[in-house]
Amino acid sequence: MDAVSQVGAQGVSTNLQATVLKKAMQADAASTLTLLQGVDQSSAQIQASNPAHLGQNLDVRA
């Protein structure tokens, strides 16, 4: 019976580790999405505050 209980405990441990990993990945995905949305909002604010012609032309004369 001891070997059977060890195998069962290892299976539970593996399932628990997989569950914790999935939760960590979900939390990471949520925080990444929040950061990307913040970048998009910041980009829109920067574009709105700068003149329309800024960044349209590049002067390469030395």
CSV table of N, CA and C in Angstrom, one decimal:
chain,number,residue,atom,x,y,z
A,1,MET,N,0.8,-1.2,0.0
A,1,MET,CA,0.0,0.0,0.0
A,1,MET,C,0.9,1.3,0.0
A,2,ASP,N,2.1,1.2,0.5
A,2,ASP,CA,2.9,2.3,0.6
A,2,ASP,C,3.3,2.9,-0.8
A,3,ALA,N,3.6,2.0,-1.7
A,3,ALA,CA,4.0,2.4,-3.0
A,3,ALA,C,2.8,3.0,-3.8
A,4,VAL,N,1.6,2.5,-3.5
A,4,VAL,CA,0.4,3.0,-4.2
A,4,VAL,C,0.1,4.5,-3.6
A,5,SER,N,0.3,4.7,-2.4
A,5,SER,CA,0.1,6.0,-1.8
A,5,SER,C,1.1,7.0,-2.3
A,6,GLN,N,2.3,6.5,-2.5
A,6,GLN,CA,3.4,7.4,-3.0
A,6,GLN,C,3.1,7.9,-4.5
A,7,VAL,N,2.6,6.9,-5.3
A,7,VAL,CA,2.3,7.2,-6.7
A,7,VAL,C,1.1,8.2,-6.7
A,8,GLY,N,0.1,7.9,-5.8
A,8,GLY,CA,-1.0,8.8,-5.8
A,8,GLY,C,-0.7,10.2,-5.3
A,9,ALA,N,0.2,10.3,-4.3
A,9,ALA,CA,0.7,11.6,-3.9
A,9,ALA,C,1.5,12.4,-4.9
A,10,GLN,N,2.3,11.6,-5.7
A,10,GLN,CA,3.0,12.3,-6.8
A,10,GLN,C,2.1,12.8,-7.9
A,11,GLY,N,1.0,12.0,-8.2
A,11,GLY,CA,0.0,12.5,-9.1
A,11,GLY,C,-0.7,13.8,-8.7
A,12,VAL,N,-1.0,13.8,-7.4
A,12,VAL,CA,-1.7,15.0,-6.8
A,12,VAL,C,-0.7,16.2,-6.9
A,13,SER,N,0.5,15.9,-6.5
A,13,SER,CA,1.5,17.0,-6.5
A,13,SER,C,1.7,17.5,-7.9
A,14,THR,N,1.8,16.7,-8.9
A,14,THR,CA,1.9,17.1,-10.3
A,14,THR,C,0.7,17.9,-10.8
A,15,ASN,N,-0.5,17.4,-10.4
A,15,ASN,CA,-1.7,18.2,-10.8
A,15,ASN,C,-1.7,19.5,-10.1
A,16,LEU,N,-1.3,19.6,-8.9
A,16,LEU,CA,-1.3,20.9,-8.1
A,16,LEU,C,-0.3,21.8,-8.8
A,17,GLN,N,0.9,21.3,-9.1
A,17,GLN,CA,1.9,22.1,-9.8
A,17,GLN,C,1.4,22.7,-11.1
A,18,ALA,N,0.7,21.9,-11.9
A,18,ALA,CA,0.2,22.3,-13.2
A,18,ALA,C,-0.9,23.4,-13.0
A,19,THR,N,-1.7,23.2,-11.9
A,19,THR,CA,-2.8,24.2,-11.6
A,19,THR,C,-2.1,25.5,-11.2
A,20,VAL,N,-1.1,25.5,-10.4
A,20,VAL,CA,-0.5,26.7,-9.9
A,20,VAL,C,0.2,27.4,-11.1
A,21,LEU,N,0.8,26.6,-12.0
A,21,LEU,CA,1.5,27.2,-13.2
A,21,LEU,C,0.4,27.8,-14.1
A,22,LYS,N,-0.7,27.2,-14.3
A,22,LYS,CA,-1.8,27.8,-15.1
A,22,LYS,C,-2.2,29.1,-14.5
A,23,LYS,N,-2.4,29.2,-13.2
A,23,LYS,CA,-2.9,30.4,-12.6
A,23,LYS,C,-1.8,31.5,-12.7
A,24,ALA,N,-0.5,31.1,-12.6
A,24,ALA,CA,0.5,32.1,-12.8
A,24,ALA,C,0.6,32.6,-14.2
A,25,MET,N,0.3,31.8,-15.2
A,25,MET,CA,0.3,32.2,-16.6
A,25,MET,C,-0.9,33.1,-16.8
A,26,GLN,N,-2.0,32.8,-16.2
A,26,GLN,CA,-3.2,33.7,-16.4
A,26,GLN,C,-2.9,35.1,-15.8
A,27,ALA,N,-2.3,35.1,-14.6
A,27,ALA,CA,-2.0,36.4,-14.0
A,27,ALA,C,-1.0,37.2,-14.8
A,28,ASP,N,0.0,36.5,-15.4
A,28,ASP,CA,1.0,37.1,-16.2
A,28,ASP,C,0.3,37.7,-17.5
A,29,ALA,N,-0.6,36.9,-18.1
A,29,ALA,CA,-1.2,37.4,-19.3
A,29,ALA,C,-2.1,38.6,-19.0
A,30,ALA,N,-2.8,38.6,-17.8
A,30,ALA,CA,-3.6,39.8,-17.5
A,30,ALA,C,-2.8,41.0,-17.2
A,31,SER,N,-1.6,40.9,-16.6
A,31,SER,CA,-0.8,42.1,-16.3
A,31,SER,C,-0.2,42.6,-17.6
A,32,THR,N,0.2,41.6,-18.5
A,32,THR,CA,0.8,42.0,-19.8
A,32,THR,C,-0.3,42.8,-20.6
A,33,LEU,N,-1.5,42.3,-20.6
A,33,LEU,CA,-2.6,43.0,-21.3
A,33,LEU,C,-2.8,44.4,-20.8
A,34,THR,N,-2.8,44.6,-19.5
A,34,THR,CA,-2.9,45.9,-18.8
A,34,THR,C,-1.8,46.8,-19.3
A,35,LEU,N,-0.5,46.3,-19.3
A,35,LEU,CA,0.6,47.1,-19.7
A,35,LEU,C,0.5,47.5,-21.2
A,36,LEU,N,0.1,46.6,-22.0
A,36,LEU,CA,-0.1,46.9,-23.5
A,36,LEU,C,-1.2,48.0,-23.7
A,37,GLN,N,-2.3,47.9,-22.9
A,37,GLN,CA,-3.3,48.9,-23.1
A,37,GLN,C,-2.8,50.2,-22.6
A,38,GLY,N,-2.0,50.3,-21.6
A,38,GLY,CA,-1.4,51.5,-21.1
A,38,GLY,C,-0.5,52.2,-22.1
A,39,VAL,N,0.2,51.3,-22.8
A,39,VAL,CA,1.1,51.8,-23.9
A,39,VAL,C,0.3,52.4,-25.0
A,40,ASP,N,-0.8,51.8,-25.4
A,40,ASP,CA,-1.6,52.3,-26.4
A,40,ASP,C,-2.2,53.6,-26.0
A,41,GLN,N,-2.7,53.8,-24.8
A,41,GLN,CA,-3.3,55.0,-24.3
A,41,GLN,C,-2.2,56.1,-24.3
A,42,SER,N,-1.0,55.8,-23.8
A,42,SER,CA,0.1,56.8,-23.7
A,42,SER,C,0.5,57.2,-25.1
A,43,SER,N,0.5,56.3,-26.1
A,43,SER,CA,0.9,56.7,-27.4
A,43,SER,C,-0.2,57.6,-28.0
A,44,ALA,N,-1.4,57.3,-27.8
A,44,ALA,CA,-2.5,58.2,-28.3
A,44,ALA,C,-2.4,59.6,-27.7
A,45,GLN,N,-2.1,59.7,-26.4
A,45,GLN,CA,-1.9,61.0,-25.7
A,45,GLN,C,-0.8,61.8,-26.2
A,46,ILE,N,0.4,61.1,-26.5
A,46,ILE,CA,1.5,61.7,-27.0
A,46,ILE,C,1.3,62.3,-28.4
A,47,GLN,N,0.6,61.5,-29.2
A,47,GLN,CA,0.3,61.9,-30.6
A,47,GLN,C,-0.7,63.1,-30.6
A,48,ALA,N,-1.6,63.1,-29.6
A,48,ALA,CA,-2.5,64.2,-29.6
A,48,ALA,C,-1.9,65.5,-29.1
A,49,SER,N,-0.9,65.4,-28.3
A,49,SER,CA,-0.3,66.6,-27.7
A,49,SER,C,0.8,67.2,-28.6
A,50,ASN,N,1.3,66.5,-29.6
A,50,ASN,CA,2.4,67.0,-30.5
A,50,ASN,C,1.7,67.6,-31.7
A,51,PRO,N,2.4,68.5,-32.4
A,51,PRO,CA,1.9,69.0,-33.7
A,51,PRO,C,1.8,67.9,-34.7
A,52,ALA,N,0.9,68.1,-35.6
A,52,ALA,CA,0.6,67.0,-36.6
A,52,ALA,C,1.7,66.8,-37.5
A,53,HIS,N,2.6,67.8,-37.8
A,53,HIS,CA,3.7,67.6,-38.7
A,53,HIS,C,4.9,66.9,-38.1
A,54,LEU,N,4.9,66.8,-36.8
A,54,LEU,CA,6.1,66.3,-36.1
A,54,LEU,C,6.2,64.8,-36.4
A,55,GLY,N,7.4,64.4,-36.8
A,55,GLY,CA,7.7,63.0,-37.1
A,55,GLY,C,7.3,62.6,-38.5
A,56,GLN,N,6.8,63.5,-39.3
A,56,GLN,CA,6.4,63.2,-40.7
A,56,GLN,C,7.6,63.2,-41.7
A,57,ASN,N,8.6,64.1,-41.4
A,57,ASN,CA,9.7,64.2,-42.3
A,57,ASN,C,11.0,64.0,-41.6
A,58,LEU,N,12.0,63.5,-42.3
A,58,LEU,CA,13.3,63.3,-41.8
A,58,LEU,C,14.3,64.0,-42.6
A,59,ASP,N,15.1,64.9,-42.0
A,59,ASP,CA,16.1,65.7,-42.7
A,59,ASP,C,17.4,64.9,-42.6
A,60,VAL,N,18.0,64.4,-43.7
A,60,VAL,CA,19.2,63.6,-43.6
A,60,VAL,C,20.4,64.4,-44.1
A,61,ARG,N,20.3,65.7,-44.3
A,61,ARG,CA,21.5,66.5,-44.7
A,61,ARG,C,22.4,66.6,-43.6
A,62,ALA,N,23.7,66.5,-43.9
A,62,ALA,CA,24.7,66.6,-42.8
A,62,ALA,C,25.3,68.0,-42.8
